[in-house]
Coordinates of C-alpha atoms and ligand atoms in Angstrom, one line a residue:
M1 CA 157.0 91.3 128.6
A2 CA 155.9 88.3 132.0
I3 CA 156.4 87.4 135.4
L4 CA 158.0 83.8 135.5
V5 CA 156.0 83.0 139.5
T6 CA 158.5 79.6 140.6
G7 CA 156.0 78.0 143.0
G8 CA 154.1 79.2 141.2
T9 CA 151.3 76.3 141.8
G10 CA 151.9 76.6 145.4
Y11 CA 149.9 77.6 148.0
I12 CA 151.5 81.2 148.4
G13 CA 152.2 81.3 144.4
S14 CA 149.3 79.7 143.3
H15 CA 147.0 82.9 145.0
T16 CA 150.2 85.9 144.4
V17 CA 149.9 84.6 140.5
V18 CA 145.8 85.6 140.5
A19 CA 146.8 88.8 142.1
L20 CA 149.0 89.5 138.8
I21 CA 147.3 88.5 136.8
E22 CA 144.1 91.0 138.1
A23 CA 147.2 93.7 138.5
G24 CA 146.8 92.8 134.5
Q25 CA 150.2 91.6 134.2
E26 CA 151.5 88.2 132.0
V27 CA 152.6 85.4 134.6
V28 CA 154.7 82.2 133.0
I29 CA 154.8 79.8 135.6
V30 CA 157.4 76.9 136.6
D31 CA 156.1 74.2 139.3
N32 CA 157.4 70.2 139.5
L33 CA 154.4 69.7 141.2
S34 CA 156.8 67.7 144.4
N35 CA 153.8 69.6 146.3
S36 CA 150.9 71.4 143.9
K37 CA 148.2 70.0 142.2
I38 CA 148.4 70.2 138.2
E39 CA 143.9 71.0 138.8
V40 CA 145.0 74.5 139.9
V41 CA 146.5 75.6 136.5
K42 CA 142.7 75.4 135.7
R43 CA 141.5 76.4 139.0
I44 CA 143.7 80.3 138.1
E45 CA 141.7 80.2 134.9
Q46 CA 137.9 79.5 136.3
I47 CA 139.8 82.3 138.8
T48 CA 140.7 85.1 136.7
G49 CA 139.1 83.8 132.7
V50 CA 142.9 83.8 131.6
L51 CA 145.2 80.6 131.8
P52 CA 148.6 81.4 133.1
R53 CA 151.4 79.5 130.7
F54 CA 152.4 76.5 132.3
Y55 CA 156.1 74.1 132.5
Q56 CA 155.8 70.9 134.3
I57 CA 160.5 71.8 135.3
D58 CA 162.2 70.5 138.1
L59 CA 163.9 74.4 138.8
L60 CA 167.5 71.7 139.3
E61 CA 167.5 71.4 135.9
K62 CA 169.1 74.0 134.4
E63 CA 169.5 73.2 130.6
Q64 CA 164.8 73.0 130.2
M65 CA 164.1 76.1 132.8
R66 CA 166.8 77.7 129.8
K67 CA 164.3 77.3 127.4
V68 CA 161.9 78.5 129.5
F69 CA 164.4 82.0 129.1
Q70 CA 164.9 81.5 125.8
S71 CA 161.2 81.1 125.0
E72 CA 159.9 83.6 126.7
S73 CA 159.9 87.1 127.3
I74 CA 160.8 87.5 131.0
D75 CA 161.1 91.1 132.6
A76 CA 161.0 89.3 136.6
V77 CA 161.5 86.3 138.8
I78 CA 159.4 85.5 141.7
H79 CA 160.6 82.8 143.3
F80 CA 158.7 80.3 146.1
A81 CA 159.8 77.1 145.1
G82 CA 161.5 75.4 147.9
L83 CA 160.7 72.8 150.1
K84 CA 159.1 74.2 153.6
A85 CA 158.4 71.4 156.1
V86 CA 161.0 72.3 158.9
G87 CA 160.4 69.3 160.4
E88 CA 161.7 67.0 157.3
S89 CA 164.6 70.1 157.2
V90 CA 166.0 68.4 160.2
T91 CA 165.6 64.7 159.0
M92 CA 167.3 65.5 155.8
P93 CA 169.2 68.5 155.6
L94 CA 170.7 67.7 152.4
K95 CA 167.7 67.6 150.1
Y96 CA 166.8 71.3 151.8
F97 CA 170.1 72.0 151.2
R98 CA 170.6 71.0 146.9
N99 CA 166.3 72.0 146.0
N100 CA 166.9 74.8 147.7
L101 CA 170.0 76.5 147.6
D102 CA 170.6 74.8 144.3
S103 CA 167.7 76.4 142.7
T104 CA 168.2 79.3 143.3
L105 CA 171.6 80.1 141.6
T106 CA 169.9 78.6 138.9
L107 CA 167.6 80.7 138.4
L108 CA 170.6 83.1 139.5
E109 CA 172.3 82.4 136.5
L110 CA 169.9 82.4 134.5
M111 CA 168.7 85.7 135.3
E112 CA 172.3 86.6 134.0
E113 CA 172.5 84.9 130.8
Y114 CA 169.6 86.5 129.7
H115 CA 169.3 90.2 131.6
V116 CA 166.5 89.7 133.6
N117 CA 167.5 92.2 137.6
H118 CA 164.1 91.8 138.9
F119 CA 163.9 89.7 141.6
V120 CA 161.8 89.2 144.1
F121 CA 161.9 85.9 146.9
S122 CA 160.1 85.1 149.3
S123 CA 162.2 83.8 152.5
S124 CA 160.6 84.0 155.9
A125 CA 160.1 85.3 159.6
T126 CA 161.7 82.2 160.9
V127 CA 165.8 83.9 159.6
Y128 CA 164.8 86.2 162.4
G129 CA 165.4 83.3 165.1
K130 CA 163.8 83.8 168.2
P131 CA 164.6 87.4 168.7
K132 CA 166.1 90.1 171.7
R133 CA 162.7 91.6 171.6
V134 CA 159.0 91.7 169.7
P135 CA 158.0 93.5 167.1
I136 CA 160.7 92.7 164.4
A137 CA 162.1 95.0 162.6
E138 CA 163.6 94.9 158.9
E139 CA 167.7 95.4 160.6
F140 CA 166.8 92.7 163.5
P141 CA 170.5 90.1 163.2
I142 CA 169.0 87.2 161.5
G143 CA 170.7 83.8 161.1
E144 CA 170.4 82.5 164.4
V145 CA 167.7 80.0 163.1
S146 CA 166.2 76.7 165.0
N147 CA 166.8 74.1 161.7
P148 CA 168.2 73.5 158.2
Y149 CA 164.8 75.0 156.5
G150 CA 165.1 78.7 158.5
R151 CA 169.0 78.0 157.6
T152 CA 168.0 77.9 153.1
K153 CA 166.7 81.0 153.7
Y154 CA 168.9 82.6 155.3
F155 CA 171.3 81.1 153.2
I156 CA 169.6 82.4 150.8
E157 CA 169.5 85.6 152.3
K158 CA 173.4 86.2 151.6
M159 CA 173.9 84.7 147.9
I160 CA 170.6 87.4 147.0
Q161 CA 173.2 90.7 149.5
D162 CA 176.4 89.3 147.9
Y163 CA 174.3 89.1 143.3
C164 CA 173.6 92.6 144.2
L165 CA 176.6 94.0 145.4
G166 CA 178.7 92.4 142.2
N167 CA 175.4 93.3 140.4
P168 CA 175.2 96.6 140.4
H169 CA 171.2 96.5 137.4
F170 CA 170.5 93.7 140.5
N171 CA 167.7 94.7 141.6
A172 CA 165.3 92.3 144.2
C173 CA 163.8 92.6 146.7
I174 CA 163.5 89.7 150.1
L175 CA 160.0 89.2 151.7
R176 CA 160.5 88.4 155.2
Y177 CA 157.0 86.1 155.5
F178 CA 155.1 85.8 159.4
N179 CA 153.0 82.7 159.3
P180 CA 150.4 83.0 156.6
L181 CA 146.9 81.4 156.8
G182 CA 143.7 81.0 154.4
A183 CA 142.7 80.6 151.5
H184 CA 141.4 82.5 148.1
Q185 CA 137.6 83.8 148.8
S186 CA 136.1 81.3 146.7
G187 CA 137.6 78.1 147.7
L188 CA 139.4 76.6 144.5
I189 CA 142.7 76.3 146.3
G190 CA 144.3 77.3 148.9
E191 CA 147.0 75.2 151.8
E192 CA 146.6 71.0 150.7
P193 CA 149.2 69.9 152.8
D194 CA 150.3 65.8 152.6
G195 CA 149.4 63.9 155.3
I196 CA 149.4 65.3 159.4
P197 CA 149.8 69.1 159.1
N198 CA 152.7 70.9 160.9
N199 CA 151.5 74.9 160.7
L200 CA 147.9 75.0 163.7
M201 CA 145.3 76.4 160.8
P202 CA 145.7 72.9 158.3
Y203 CA 145.7 70.8 161.6
I204 CA 142.6 73.0 162.9
T205 CA 141.1 72.2 159.7
Q206 CA 141.0 69.1 159.9
V207 CA 140.2 68.3 163.3
A208 CA 137.0 69.9 162.7
I209 CA 135.9 68.4 160.0
G210 CA 136.8 65.7 161.7
K211 CA 140.0 64.0 160.3
L212 CA 141.5 64.7 163.0
S213 CA 141.0 63.8 167.5
H214 CA 142.2 66.9 168.6
L215 CA 144.7 69.5 168.1
K216 CA 147.6 69.8 170.5
V217 CA 148.3 72.6 172.3
F218 CA 153.0 72.6 171.5
G219 CA 152.3 74.2 175.5
N220 CA 150.8 76.6 178.1
D221 CA 153.7 78.0 179.6
Y222 CA 154.8 80.8 177.3
Q223 CA 156.2 84.2 178.2
T224 CA 152.8 85.4 176.5
P225 CA 149.3 86.3 178.8
D226 CA 148.0 83.0 177.9
G227 CA 150.8 80.7 177.9
T228 CA 150.4 79.4 174.4
G229 CA 153.0 80.7 171.8
V230 CA 152.3 84.2 169.6
R231 CA 152.5 84.9 166.2
D232 CA 151.6 86.6 163.0
Y233 CA 148.9 85.8 161.2
I234 CA 148.3 87.2 157.8
H235 CA 146.4 86.8 155.1
V236 CA 147.9 84.4 152.1
L237 CA 145.7 87.5 149.9
D238 CA 147.3 90.5 151.4
L239 CA 151.3 88.6 151.2
A240 CA 150.2 88.1 147.8
N241 CA 149.0 92.2 147.0
G242 CA 152.2 92.9 148.9
H243 CA 154.3 91.0 145.3
V244 CA 152.2 92.8 143.7
L245 CA 153.4 95.6 145.6
A246 CA 157.2 93.8 145.6
L247 CA 157.4 94.3 141.9
K248 CA 156.0 97.4 141.8
K249 CA 159.4 98.3 143.8
I250 CA 162.1 96.7 142.3
Q251 CA 160.8 98.1 138.6
S252 CA 161.8 101.5 140.3
N253 CA 165.3 100.3 140.6
P254 CA 165.7 100.1 144.3
G255 CA 168.8 97.8 144.8
L256 CA 168.5 95.5 147.4
V257 CA 165.6 95.9 149.3
I258 CA 164.1 93.6 152.5
Y259 CA 160.5 94.2 153.4
N260 CA 158.6 92.3 156.9
L261 CA 155.5 90.2 155.2
G262 CA 153.3 90.7 158.1
T263 CA 149.5 92.0 160.1
G264 CA 151.9 93.2 163.0
K265 CA 149.5 92.2 166.0
G266 CA 150.3 89.0 167.8
Y267 CA 147.4 86.2 168.9
S268 CA 147.2 83.6 170.4
V269 CA 147.1 79.4 170.0
F270 CA 144.1 80.1 172.2
D271 CA 142.7 83.7 170.1
I272 CA 142.8 81.5 167.5
I273 CA 140.9 78.1 168.0
K274 CA 138.2 80.5 170.3
T275 CA 138.1 82.9 167.0
F276 CA 137.7 79.5 164.9
E277 CA 134.9 78.4 166.8
A278 CA 133.4 81.5 166.9
V279 CA 132.9 82.2 163.1
N280 CA 132.3 78.9 162.3
K281 CA 130.0 77.9 164.4
V282 CA 132.6 74.9 164.6
K283 CA 134.6 72.7 168.0
I284 CA 137.4 72.5 167.8
P285 CA 138.8 69.8 171.1
Y286 CA 142.5 70.1 172.6
T287 CA 144.9 69.0 174.1
I288 CA 147.8 71.0 176.3
N289 CA 151.3 69.0 174.7
P290 CA 155.3 69.5 175.9
R291 CA 156.7 72.1 174.0
R292 CA 157.5 71.8 170.8
P293 CA 161.5 72.0 170.2
G294 CA 162.9 74.7 168.4
D295 CA 159.3 77.6 169.3
I296 CA 160.2 80.2 170.6
D297 CA 157.4 82.2 172.9
E298 CA 156.5 85.5 170.9
C299 CA 156.6 86.6 166.7
Y300 CA 155.5 89.3 165.8
A301 CA 156.6 92.4 162.5
D302 CA 157.0 95.9 162.6
T303 CA 155.5 96.6 159.9
T304 CA 156.5 100.8 159.5
K305 CA 158.9 99.7 156.6
A306 CA 156.7 98.0 154.7
K307 CA 153.9 100.3 154.6
K308 CA 155.9 103.4 154.2
E309 CA 157.7 102.3 151.2
L310 CA 155.6 99.6 149.9
D311 CA 152.6 100.6 150.9
F312 CA 151.5 97.5 151.9
V313 CA 149.2 97.2 154.1
A314 CA 147.6 93.4 155.8
M315 CA 143.8 94.1 155.2
Y316 CA 142.0 91.3 155.8
T317 CA 140.7 90.3 160.0
L318 CA 141.7 86.8 162.4
E319 CA 138.2 86.7 161.1
D320 CA 138.4 86.4 157.0
M321 CA 141.3 83.8 158.0
C322 CA 140.2 81.6 160.5
R323 CA 136.7 81.6 157.9
D324 CA 138.9 81.1 154.3
S325 CA 140.6 78.3 155.9
W326 CA 137.2 76.6 156.8
N327 CA 135.7 77.2 152.9
F328 CA 138.5 76.3 151.8
Q329 CA 139.1 72.2 154.0
K330 CA 135.0 72.5 153.6
T331 CA 135.2 72.4 149.3
N332 CA 137.9 70.2 148.5
F333 CA 137.4 67.5 152.3
K334 CA 137.6 64.1 149.7
I335 CA 136.6 61.4 151.3
T336 CA 139.2 59.4 150.6
D337 CA 141.7 61.4 152.5
S338 CA 139.9 60.9 156.7
S339 CA 142.6 58.0 156.2
H340 CA 145.6 58.7 159.5
D341 CA 144.3 59.7 162.8
A342 CA 147.3 61.2 165.0
K343 CA 144.4 60.4 168.0
Ligands
NAD401 P1 154.7 74.9 149.3 O1 155.1 74.1 149.0 O2 152.8 75.1 149.1 O3 154.9 75.7 147.8 C1 156.0 75.6 146.9 C2 156.0 75.0 145.8 O4 157.8 74.9 144.9 C3 154.9 73.5 145.7 O5 154.3 73.6 143.2 C4 156.0 73.1 145.4 O6 155.9 72.2 143.6 C5 157.2 73.3 144.5 N1 159.1 73.3 143.8 C6 159.3 73.1 144.9 N2 160.9 73.1 144.9 C7 160.9 73.4 143.2 C8 161.6 72.8 142.5 N3 162.9 72.1 143.0 N4 162.2 73.0 141.4 C9 160.1 73.5 140.5 N5 158.6 73.6 141.7 C10 159.7 73.2 142.9 O7 154.2 76.6 149.2 P2 153.8 78.2 150.0 O8 153.7 78.4 151.1 O9 153.9 78.1 149.0 O10 156.0 78.6 150.5 C11 155.8 79.5 149.3 C12 157.2 79.8 150.0 O11 157.5 80.9 150.6 C13 158.4 78.9 150.2 O12 160.2 78.8 149.6 C14 158.7 79.3 151.9 O13 159.3 78.2 152.4 C15 158.5 80.4 152.1 N6 157.6 80.6 152.9 C16 156.5 79.3 153.4 C17 155.7 79.8 154.8 C18 154.6 79.7 155.0 O14 154.7 79.1 156.1 N7 154.4 78.9 153.8 C19 156.1 81.1 155.1 C20 157.1 81.6 155.0 C21 158.0 81.9 153.5
WQD402 C1 152.0 78.2 165.2 C2 151.7 78.4 166.5 C3 152.8 76.3 167.7 C4 150.8 74.1 165.7 C5 156.2 78.2 160.5 C6 157.6 78.1 160.9 C7 157.7 78.7 159.9 C8 157.0 79.5 159.6 C9 155.6 79.1 159.0 C10 157.9 79.0 156.5 C11 153.1 77.7 167.7 C12 151.5 75.9 167.7 C13 151.4 74.8 165.6 C14 149.8 72.3 166.9 C15 150.3 73.7 167.9 N1 157.0 78.8 157.7 N2 150.5 75.0 167.3 N3 149.2 72.4 167.7 O1 155.9 77.5 164.0 O2 155.6 79.6 163.9 O3 156.0 78.9 161.9 O4 155.2 77.7 159.6 O5 159.4 79.2 156.9 O6 159.2 78.7 159.6 O7 158.5 77.1 161.8 O8 153.9 77.4 162.5 O9 151.8 77.4 162.0 O10 153.8 75.5 163.1 O11 152.7 77.2 164.7 O12 150.2 74.3 169.5 O13 149.2 71.3 165.8 O14 151.1 77.2 166.9 O15 152.9 76.4 168.6 O16 152.4 78.2 168.9 P1 155.2 78.4 162.5 P2 152.4 77.1 163.0

């Protein structure tokens, strides 16, 4: 029996495929390559010695997806595929609703048709919006999100919840990731954003390599110890391991379960800059800029439930995340990439 991983050539998906193969699972990947490269499949083979079966299919193409369910013996689905750029979702909300909602609906319908009853979904801490306090526990209210991307995560969570109510045989695990960083230590897979990065770490690594001139720190007047935004950064290898544990959990037929995947520690933008500079011996010039609309002061996870019920504990440190992100950037930097610089 195989695990179908949608979005398996993407950033978190590819690391999870490696972890699944290393845990002895058979993996089938579906990805339309809208935000990843076919090369990743070979790199997974380089790391694990196993070439996962790969289908280049858009999840919106139901008939093509049906063929995958017909020809593969699928026991569980881990659903990473989705669009994730917050800013783009504000200007192109329909694209986000169509892609993220429709793809999930297609998948759930095919799972019902082929009696596949184990599902893991990539949600996000973004569903909590601005929390009333930290750390954030799973039972905190969700839905007050500040952008269409976050709204797709909220809607899909509700879709899964309703489906679980209607189908008592269905077992789903919703994982709410905090802020993933880092890369596989081999430097073969990692995060490769197109254009100017939106997220902090890819921006920092591109400053470090000289592709961008300096980091713009978005606000130093937040209600945090040093005034910059605080987040719960978690190594992508820890996240990948969280999916292996989630899969094990849903095999015990729990119905619907929801977990935060974070470290439980908050670090500020200045913490990240200082740690990156110290670990990698590279200077990160920065300027203080106005706050970015929609940003909150602080966000970090209450990890009690994931620890108790999933046996999940993040192992990697912020130093590891900074080292591995930089290693991936150095290993994969192409001179031809150095075209845009946001000075
Ligand atoms: P990613 O963009 O690297 O990976 C997503 C993959 O899905 C890409 O390879 C893309 O080509 C594919 N895809 C998108 N739409 C598709 C479609 N219609 N059919 C087939 N394939 C499609 O993103 P990631 O960082 O690996 O994120 C994985 C999941 O985790 C996403 O659902 C994202 O929303 C969620 N998430 C990410 C973060 C983060 O900060 N990276 C945080 C919380 C949640
Ligand atoms: C982190 C901190 C910024 C860039 C986003 C999504 C969220 C989730 C994870 C998918 C903040 C500051 C950033 C920069 C900066 N994705 N920053 N200069 O905003 O916590 O979460 O990614 O689900 O939905 O919103 O992550 O990395 O963008 O920002 O000062 O150039 O770094 O203000 O305090 P965020 P981030």
